[in-house]
GROMACS .gro file of C-alpha atoms in nm:
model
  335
    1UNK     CA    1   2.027   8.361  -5.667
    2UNK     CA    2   1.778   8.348  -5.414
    3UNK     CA    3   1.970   8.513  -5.184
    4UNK     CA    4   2.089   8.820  -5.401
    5UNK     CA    5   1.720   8.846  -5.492
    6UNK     CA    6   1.627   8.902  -5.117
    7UNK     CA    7   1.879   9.111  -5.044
    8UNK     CA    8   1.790   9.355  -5.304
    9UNK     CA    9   1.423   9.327  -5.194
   10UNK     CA   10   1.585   9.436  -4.826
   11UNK     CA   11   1.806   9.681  -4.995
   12UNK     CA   12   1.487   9.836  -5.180
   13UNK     CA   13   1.290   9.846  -4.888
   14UNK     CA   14   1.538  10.010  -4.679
   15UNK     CA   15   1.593  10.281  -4.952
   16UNK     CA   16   1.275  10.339  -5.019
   17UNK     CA   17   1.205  10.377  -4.572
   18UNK     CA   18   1.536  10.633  -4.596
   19UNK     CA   19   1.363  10.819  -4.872
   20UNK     CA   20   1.011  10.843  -4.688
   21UNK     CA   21   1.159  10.947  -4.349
   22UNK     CA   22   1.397  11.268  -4.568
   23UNK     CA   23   1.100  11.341  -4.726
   24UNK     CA   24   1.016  11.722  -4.637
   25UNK     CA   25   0.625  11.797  -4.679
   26UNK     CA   26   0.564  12.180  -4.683
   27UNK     CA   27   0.238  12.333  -4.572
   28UNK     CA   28   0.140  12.641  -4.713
   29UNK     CA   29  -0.137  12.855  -4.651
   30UNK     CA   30  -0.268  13.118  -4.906
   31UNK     CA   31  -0.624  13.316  -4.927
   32UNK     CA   32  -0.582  13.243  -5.296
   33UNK     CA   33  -0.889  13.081  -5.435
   34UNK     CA   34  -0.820  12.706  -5.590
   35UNK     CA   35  -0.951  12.840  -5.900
   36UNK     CA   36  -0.731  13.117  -5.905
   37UNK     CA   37  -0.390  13.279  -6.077
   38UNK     CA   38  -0.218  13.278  -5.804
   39UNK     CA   39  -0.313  12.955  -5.708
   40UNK     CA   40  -0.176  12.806  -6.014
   41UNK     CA   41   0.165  12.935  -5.944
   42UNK     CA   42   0.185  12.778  -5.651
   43UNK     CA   43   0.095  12.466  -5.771
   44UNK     CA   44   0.373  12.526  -6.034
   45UNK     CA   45   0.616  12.597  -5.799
   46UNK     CA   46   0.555  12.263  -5.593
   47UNK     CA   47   0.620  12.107  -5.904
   48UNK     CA   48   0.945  12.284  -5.956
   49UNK     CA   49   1.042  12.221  -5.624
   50UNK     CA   50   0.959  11.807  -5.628
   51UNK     CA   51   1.180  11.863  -5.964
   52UNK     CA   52   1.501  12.003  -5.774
   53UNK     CA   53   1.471  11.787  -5.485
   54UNK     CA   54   1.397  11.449  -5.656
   55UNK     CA   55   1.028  11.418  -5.479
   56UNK     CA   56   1.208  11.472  -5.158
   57UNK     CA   57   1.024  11.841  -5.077
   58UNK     CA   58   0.609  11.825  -5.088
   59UNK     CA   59   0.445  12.142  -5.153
   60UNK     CA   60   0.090  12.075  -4.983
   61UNK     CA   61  -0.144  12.411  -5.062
   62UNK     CA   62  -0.415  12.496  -4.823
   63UNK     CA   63  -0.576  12.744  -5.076
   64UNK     CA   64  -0.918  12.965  -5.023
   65UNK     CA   65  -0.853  13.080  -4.658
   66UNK     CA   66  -0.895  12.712  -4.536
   67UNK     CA   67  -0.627  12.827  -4.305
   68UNK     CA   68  -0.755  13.154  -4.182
   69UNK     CA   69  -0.660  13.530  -4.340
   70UNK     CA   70  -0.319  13.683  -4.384
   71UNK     CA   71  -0.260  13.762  -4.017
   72UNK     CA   72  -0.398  13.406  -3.883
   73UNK     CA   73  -0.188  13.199  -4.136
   74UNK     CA   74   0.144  13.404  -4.004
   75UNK     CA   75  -0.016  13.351  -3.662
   76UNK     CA   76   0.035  12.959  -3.699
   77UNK     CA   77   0.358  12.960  -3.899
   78UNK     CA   78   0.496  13.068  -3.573
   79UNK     CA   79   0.318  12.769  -3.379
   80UNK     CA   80   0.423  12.505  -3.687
   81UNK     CA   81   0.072  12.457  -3.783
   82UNK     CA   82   0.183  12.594  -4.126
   83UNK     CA   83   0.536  12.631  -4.249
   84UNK     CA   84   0.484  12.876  -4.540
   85UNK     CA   85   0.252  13.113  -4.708
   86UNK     CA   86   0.155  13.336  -4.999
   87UNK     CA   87   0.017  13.709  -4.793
   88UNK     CA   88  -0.021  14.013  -4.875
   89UNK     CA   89  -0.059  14.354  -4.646
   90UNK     CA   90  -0.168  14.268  -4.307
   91UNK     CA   91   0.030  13.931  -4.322
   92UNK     CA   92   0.331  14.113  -4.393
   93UNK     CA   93   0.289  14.374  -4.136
   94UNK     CA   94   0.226  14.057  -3.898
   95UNK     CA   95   0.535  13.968  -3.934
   96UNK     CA   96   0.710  14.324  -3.941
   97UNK     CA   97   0.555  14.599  -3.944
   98UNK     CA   98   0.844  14.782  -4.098
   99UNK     CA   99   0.612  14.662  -4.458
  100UNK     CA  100   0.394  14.937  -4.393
  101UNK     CA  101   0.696  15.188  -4.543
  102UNK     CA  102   0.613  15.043  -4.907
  103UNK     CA  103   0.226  15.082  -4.863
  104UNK     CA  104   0.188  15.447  -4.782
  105UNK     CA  105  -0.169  15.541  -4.994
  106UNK     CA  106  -0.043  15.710  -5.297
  107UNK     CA  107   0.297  15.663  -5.284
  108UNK     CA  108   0.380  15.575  -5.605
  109UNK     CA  109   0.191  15.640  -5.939
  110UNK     CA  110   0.249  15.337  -6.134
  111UNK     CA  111   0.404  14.994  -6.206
  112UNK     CA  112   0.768  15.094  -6.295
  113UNK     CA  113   0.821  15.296  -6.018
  114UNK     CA  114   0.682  15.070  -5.754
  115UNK     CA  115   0.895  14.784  -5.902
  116UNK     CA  116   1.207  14.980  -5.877
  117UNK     CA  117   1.171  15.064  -5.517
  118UNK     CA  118   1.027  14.742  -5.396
  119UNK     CA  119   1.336  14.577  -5.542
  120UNK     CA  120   1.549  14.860  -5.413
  121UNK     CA  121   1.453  14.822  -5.073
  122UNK     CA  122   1.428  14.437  -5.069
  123UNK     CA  123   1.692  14.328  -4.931
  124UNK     CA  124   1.661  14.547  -4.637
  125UNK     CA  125   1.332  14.413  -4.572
  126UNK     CA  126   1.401  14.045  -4.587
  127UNK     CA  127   1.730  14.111  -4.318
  128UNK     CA  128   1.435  14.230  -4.069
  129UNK     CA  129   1.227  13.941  -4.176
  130UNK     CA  130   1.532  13.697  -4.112
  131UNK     CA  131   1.559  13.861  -3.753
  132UNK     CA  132   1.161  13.748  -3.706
  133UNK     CA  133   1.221  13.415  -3.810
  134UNK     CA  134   1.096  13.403  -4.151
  135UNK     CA  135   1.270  13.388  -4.470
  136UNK     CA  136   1.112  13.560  -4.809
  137UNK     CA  137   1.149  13.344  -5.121
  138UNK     CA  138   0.978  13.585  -5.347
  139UNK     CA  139   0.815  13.936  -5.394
  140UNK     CA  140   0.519  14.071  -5.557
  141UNK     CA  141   0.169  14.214  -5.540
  142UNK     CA  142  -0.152  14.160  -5.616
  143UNK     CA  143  -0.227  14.453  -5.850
  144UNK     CA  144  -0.332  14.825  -5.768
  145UNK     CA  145  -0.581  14.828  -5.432
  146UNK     CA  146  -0.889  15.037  -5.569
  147UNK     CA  147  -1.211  15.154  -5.360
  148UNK     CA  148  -1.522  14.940  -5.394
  149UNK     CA  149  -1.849  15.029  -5.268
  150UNK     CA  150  -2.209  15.030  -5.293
  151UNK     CA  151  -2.292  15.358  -5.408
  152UNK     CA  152  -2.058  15.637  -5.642
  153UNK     CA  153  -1.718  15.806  -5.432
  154UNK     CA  154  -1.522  16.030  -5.594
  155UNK     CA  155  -1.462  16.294  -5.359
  156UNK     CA  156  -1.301  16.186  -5.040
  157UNK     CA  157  -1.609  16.306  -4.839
  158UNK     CA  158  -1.848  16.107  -5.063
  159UNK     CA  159  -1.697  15.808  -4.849
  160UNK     CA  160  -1.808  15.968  -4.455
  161UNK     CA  161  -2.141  15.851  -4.477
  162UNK     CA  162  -2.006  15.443  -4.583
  163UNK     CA  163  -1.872  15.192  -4.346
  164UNK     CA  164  -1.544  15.105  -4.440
  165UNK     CA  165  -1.434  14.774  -4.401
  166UNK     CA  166  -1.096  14.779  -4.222
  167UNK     CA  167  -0.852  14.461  -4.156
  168UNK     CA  168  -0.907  14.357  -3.799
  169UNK     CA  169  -0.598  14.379  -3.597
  170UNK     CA  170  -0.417  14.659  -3.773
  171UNK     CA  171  -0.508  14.981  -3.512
  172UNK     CA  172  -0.305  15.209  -3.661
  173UNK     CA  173  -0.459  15.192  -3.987
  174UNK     CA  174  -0.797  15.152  -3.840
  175UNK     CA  175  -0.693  15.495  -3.641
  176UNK     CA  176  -0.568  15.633  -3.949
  177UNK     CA  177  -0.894  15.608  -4.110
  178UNK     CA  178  -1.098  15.712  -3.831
  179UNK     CA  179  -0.896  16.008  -3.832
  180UNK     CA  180  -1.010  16.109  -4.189
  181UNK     CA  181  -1.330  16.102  -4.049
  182UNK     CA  182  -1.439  15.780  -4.206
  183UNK     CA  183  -1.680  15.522  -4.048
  184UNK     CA  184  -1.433  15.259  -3.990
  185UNK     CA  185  -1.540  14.849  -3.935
  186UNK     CA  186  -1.242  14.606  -3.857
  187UNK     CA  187  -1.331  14.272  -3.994
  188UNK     CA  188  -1.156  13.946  -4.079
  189UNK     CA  189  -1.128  13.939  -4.465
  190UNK     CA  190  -1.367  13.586  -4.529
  191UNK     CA  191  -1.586  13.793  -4.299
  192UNK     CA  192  -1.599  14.070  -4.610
  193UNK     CA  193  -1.923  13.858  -4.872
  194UNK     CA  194  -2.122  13.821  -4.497
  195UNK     CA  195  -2.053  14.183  -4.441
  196UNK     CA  196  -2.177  14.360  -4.753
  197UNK     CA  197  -2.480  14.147  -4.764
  198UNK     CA  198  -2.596  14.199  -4.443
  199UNK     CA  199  -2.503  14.580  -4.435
  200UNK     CA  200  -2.258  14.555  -4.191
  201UNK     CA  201  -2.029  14.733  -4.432
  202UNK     CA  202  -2.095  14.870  -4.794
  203UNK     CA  203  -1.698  14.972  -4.871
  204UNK     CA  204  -1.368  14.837  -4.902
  205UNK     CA  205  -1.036  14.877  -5.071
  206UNK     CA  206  -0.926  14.582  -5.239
  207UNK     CA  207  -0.771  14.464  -5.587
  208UNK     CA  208  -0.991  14.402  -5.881
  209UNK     CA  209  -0.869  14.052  -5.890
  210UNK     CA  210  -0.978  13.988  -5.551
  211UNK     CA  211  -1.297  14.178  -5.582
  212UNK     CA  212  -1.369  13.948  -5.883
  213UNK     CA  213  -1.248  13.605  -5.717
  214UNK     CA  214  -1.418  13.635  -5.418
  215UNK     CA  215  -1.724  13.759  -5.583
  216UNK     CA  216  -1.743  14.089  -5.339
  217UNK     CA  217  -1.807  14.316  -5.632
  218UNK     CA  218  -2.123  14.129  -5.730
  219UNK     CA  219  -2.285  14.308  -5.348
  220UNK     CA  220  -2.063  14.661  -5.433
  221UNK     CA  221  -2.024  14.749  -5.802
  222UNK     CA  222  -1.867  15.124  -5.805
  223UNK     CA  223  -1.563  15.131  -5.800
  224UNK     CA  224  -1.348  15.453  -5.742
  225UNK     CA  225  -1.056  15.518  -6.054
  226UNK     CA  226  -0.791  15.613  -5.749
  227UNK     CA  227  -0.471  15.374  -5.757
  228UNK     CA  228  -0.422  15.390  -5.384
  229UNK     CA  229  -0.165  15.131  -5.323
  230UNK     CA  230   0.032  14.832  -5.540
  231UNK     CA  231  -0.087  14.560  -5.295
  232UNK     CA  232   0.287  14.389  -5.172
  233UNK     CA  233   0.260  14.068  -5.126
  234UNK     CA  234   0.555  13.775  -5.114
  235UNK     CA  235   0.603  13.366  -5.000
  236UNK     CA  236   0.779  13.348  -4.689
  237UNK     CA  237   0.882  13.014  -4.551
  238UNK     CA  238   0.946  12.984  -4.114
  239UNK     CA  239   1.323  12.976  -4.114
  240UNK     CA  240   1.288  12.635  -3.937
  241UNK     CA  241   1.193  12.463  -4.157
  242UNK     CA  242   1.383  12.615  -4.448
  243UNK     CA  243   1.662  12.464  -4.249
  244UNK     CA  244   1.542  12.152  -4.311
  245UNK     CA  245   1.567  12.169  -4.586
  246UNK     CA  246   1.914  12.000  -4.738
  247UNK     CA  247   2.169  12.307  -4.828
  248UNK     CA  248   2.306  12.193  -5.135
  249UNK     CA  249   1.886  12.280  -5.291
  250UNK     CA  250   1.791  12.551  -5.102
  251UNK     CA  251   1.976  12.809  -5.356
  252UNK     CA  252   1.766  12.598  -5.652
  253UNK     CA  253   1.466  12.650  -5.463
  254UNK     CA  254   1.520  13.019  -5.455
  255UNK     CA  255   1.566  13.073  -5.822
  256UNK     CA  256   1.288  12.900  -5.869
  257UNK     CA  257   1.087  13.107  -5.633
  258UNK     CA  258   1.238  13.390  -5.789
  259UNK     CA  259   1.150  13.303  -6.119
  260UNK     CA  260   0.838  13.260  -5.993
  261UNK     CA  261   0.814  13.537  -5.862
  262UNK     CA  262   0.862  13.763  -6.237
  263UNK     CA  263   0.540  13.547  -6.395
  264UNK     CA  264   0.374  13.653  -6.057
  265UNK     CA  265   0.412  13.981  -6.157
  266UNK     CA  266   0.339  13.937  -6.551
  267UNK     CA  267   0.016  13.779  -6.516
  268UNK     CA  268  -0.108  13.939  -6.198
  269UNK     CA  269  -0.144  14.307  -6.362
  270UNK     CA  270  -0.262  14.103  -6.743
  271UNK     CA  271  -0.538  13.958  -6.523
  272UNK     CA  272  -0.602  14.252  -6.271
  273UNK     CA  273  -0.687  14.436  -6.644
  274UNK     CA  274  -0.929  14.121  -6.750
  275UNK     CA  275  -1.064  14.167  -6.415
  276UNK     CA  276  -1.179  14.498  -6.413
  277UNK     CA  277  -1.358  14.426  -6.775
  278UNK     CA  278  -1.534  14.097  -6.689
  279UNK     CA  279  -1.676  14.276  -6.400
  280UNK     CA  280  -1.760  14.627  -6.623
  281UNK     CA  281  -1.935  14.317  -6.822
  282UNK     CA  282  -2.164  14.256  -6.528
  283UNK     CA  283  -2.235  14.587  -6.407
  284UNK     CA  284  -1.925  14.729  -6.258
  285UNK     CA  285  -1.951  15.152  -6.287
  286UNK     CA  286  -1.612  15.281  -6.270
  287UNK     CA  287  -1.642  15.638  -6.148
  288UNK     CA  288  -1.337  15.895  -6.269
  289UNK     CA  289  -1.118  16.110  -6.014
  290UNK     CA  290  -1.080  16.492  -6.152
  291UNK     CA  291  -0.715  16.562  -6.084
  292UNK     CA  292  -0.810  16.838  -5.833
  293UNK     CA  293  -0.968  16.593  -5.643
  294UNK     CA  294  -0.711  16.323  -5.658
  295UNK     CA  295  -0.501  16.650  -5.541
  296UNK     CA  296  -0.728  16.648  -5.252
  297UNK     CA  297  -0.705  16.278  -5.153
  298UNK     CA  298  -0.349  16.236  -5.133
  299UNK     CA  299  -0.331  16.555  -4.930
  300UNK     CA  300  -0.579  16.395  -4.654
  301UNK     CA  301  -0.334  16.016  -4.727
  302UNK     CA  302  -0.032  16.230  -4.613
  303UNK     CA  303  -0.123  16.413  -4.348
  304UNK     CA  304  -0.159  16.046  -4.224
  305UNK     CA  305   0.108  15.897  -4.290
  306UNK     CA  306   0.262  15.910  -3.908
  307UNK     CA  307  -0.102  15.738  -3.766
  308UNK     CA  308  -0.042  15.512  -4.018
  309UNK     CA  309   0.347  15.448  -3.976
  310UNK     CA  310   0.242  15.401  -3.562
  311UNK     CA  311   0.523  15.362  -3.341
  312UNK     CA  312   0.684  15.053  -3.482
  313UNK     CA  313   0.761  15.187  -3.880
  314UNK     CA  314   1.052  15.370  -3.838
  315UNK     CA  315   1.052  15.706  -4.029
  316UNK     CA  316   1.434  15.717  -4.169
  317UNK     CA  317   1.319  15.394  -4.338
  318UNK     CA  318   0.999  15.558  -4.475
  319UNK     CA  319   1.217  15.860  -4.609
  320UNK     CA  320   1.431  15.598  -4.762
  321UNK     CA  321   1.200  15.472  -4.944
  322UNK     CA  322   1.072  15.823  -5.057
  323UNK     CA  323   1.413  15.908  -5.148
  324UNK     CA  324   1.442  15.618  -5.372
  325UNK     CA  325   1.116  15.694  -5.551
  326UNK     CA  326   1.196  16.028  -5.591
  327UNK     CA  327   1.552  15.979  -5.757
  328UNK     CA  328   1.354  15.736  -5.996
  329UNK     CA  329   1.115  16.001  -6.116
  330UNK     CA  330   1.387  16.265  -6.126
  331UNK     CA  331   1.577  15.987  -6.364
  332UNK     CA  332   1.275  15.951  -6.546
  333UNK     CA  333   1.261  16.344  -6.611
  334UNK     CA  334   1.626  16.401  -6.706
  335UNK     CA  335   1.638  16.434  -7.094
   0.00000   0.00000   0.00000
């Protein structure tokens, strides 16, 4: 008896070892604040995840830009400081700058046909992602980027005389703006609360969900009614480790992403509404774009589209995606 009893301790203790040692812990790095939406899909996902896998994959969340900004957080996937992460714009274009051909300003005009392009074009995407090294498990955005700033814009030269904050790193768009005529300032995005309070900057484009999380809007509370770009954004894992990762779960782990993914999306643009109200609540002035003058801003967008694009967007993949869009609204039209 004694000895079947020890030998089952062994046997436990040697299972429980095996189990440890296959035990998979992912980092992941996201600018999301703890306290936020997006945050709390995450943490639902890692839950998910410990489902499928039996408690063999950890999702460990490094949340509020503990990890650095979009670009930094790609920066260290590569170096295996961080094996995945939730980014958005710049992190994308980090990683391939081909992103940039679904964030042209004013590109689309609303959710339905953004969603039908971005899933259009997806797969094309993630095979240039794969190529880097990365592997998407989901898409979505963070709501409609909007202008915030510290005094009214509603004409595109109401903006000259601001300082614009720009994401550091990104030259073509920082040459983009410049060439509008616009007093560009390329910052790191936790540098943005330091920046409007010290004057460094008094404008930005952001989401209103972002505005509200971070708390920018509290130093820059007009906000400009011009739906400049649906803000991509999507969890992308290095493609080491995802290899890792046993085979027979990895297609689980995608659905679940994926599934994800589609409550992303729902409860992103219900709270991107909320946000817009709770900060009209606290003094948020939302100033109104005349349609000549919306006119008038996407003409100045366009003409910029190739500073924007830069050498590495290539501009069959651009047309592509204005082709797509295009046959969407011309669907939309037919009776």
């Amino acid at each position: 008896m004694k000895r079947t009893t020890l030998a089952g301790l062994i046997m436990t203790a040697i299972l429980l070892v095996c189990q440890t040692v296959s035990a998979e812990t992912i980092k992941l790095g996201t600018l999301a604040p703890n306290n936020s939406p997006y945050c709390d899909i995450l943490r639902d996902l890692g839950e998910e995840w410990a489902k499928i896998s039996n408690g063999s994959i950890r999702l460990r969340i490094y949340a509020g830009g503990v990890a650095g900004d979009d670009p930094d957080m790609v920066r260290k996937m590569r170096i295996g400081q961080l094996d995945a992460a939730l980014v958005a714009g710049s992190g994308l274009y980090e990683i391939a700058h081909e992103t940039k051909a679904i964030q042209m300003p004013m590109m689309f005009r609303d959710d339905e046909e953004w969603d039908h392009v971005r899933t259009q074009i997806a797969a094309k995407l993630e095979k240039i992602y794969a190529a880097k090294g990365f592997r998407v498990l989901l898409w979505g955005d963070g709501g409609w980027v909007y202008l915030f700033t510290q005094k009214p814009v509603v004409h595109p030269e109401d903006l000259k005389p601001l300082r614009l904050f720009v994401w550091a790193g990104d030259q073509d768009n920082l040459q983009a703006w410049k060439n509008l005529g616009y007093r560009a300032v390329p910052l790191a995005v936790n540098e943005i609360h330091s920046a409007l309070h010290s004057g460094l900057i008094n404008a930005y484009i952001t989401t209103p969900l972002a505005a509200l999380s971070f708390q920018w809007f509290g130093l820059s509370k007009e906000m400009t009614d011009l739906r400049v770009v649906p803000l991509v954004g999507a969890l992308v894992i290095a493609e080491k480790k995802w290899q890792a990762i046993p085979v027979e779960i990895r297609e689980r782990l995608v659905q679940s992403s994926q599934e994800a993914g589609k409550r992303f999306l729902v409860q992103m643009r219900q709270h991107s509404a909320e946000a817009v109200k709770v900060m009209q609540q606290h003094g948020l002035k939302i100033h109104t774009v005349p349609p000549d003058v919306l006119a008038e801003w996407n003409k100045r967008f366009r003409a910029n589209y190739p500073t924007i694009m830069g050498e590495n967007v290539p501009p069959e993949l651009v047309a592509e995606v204005e082709r797509i869009r295009d046959e969407y609204r011309a669907g939309k039209r037919a009776p």
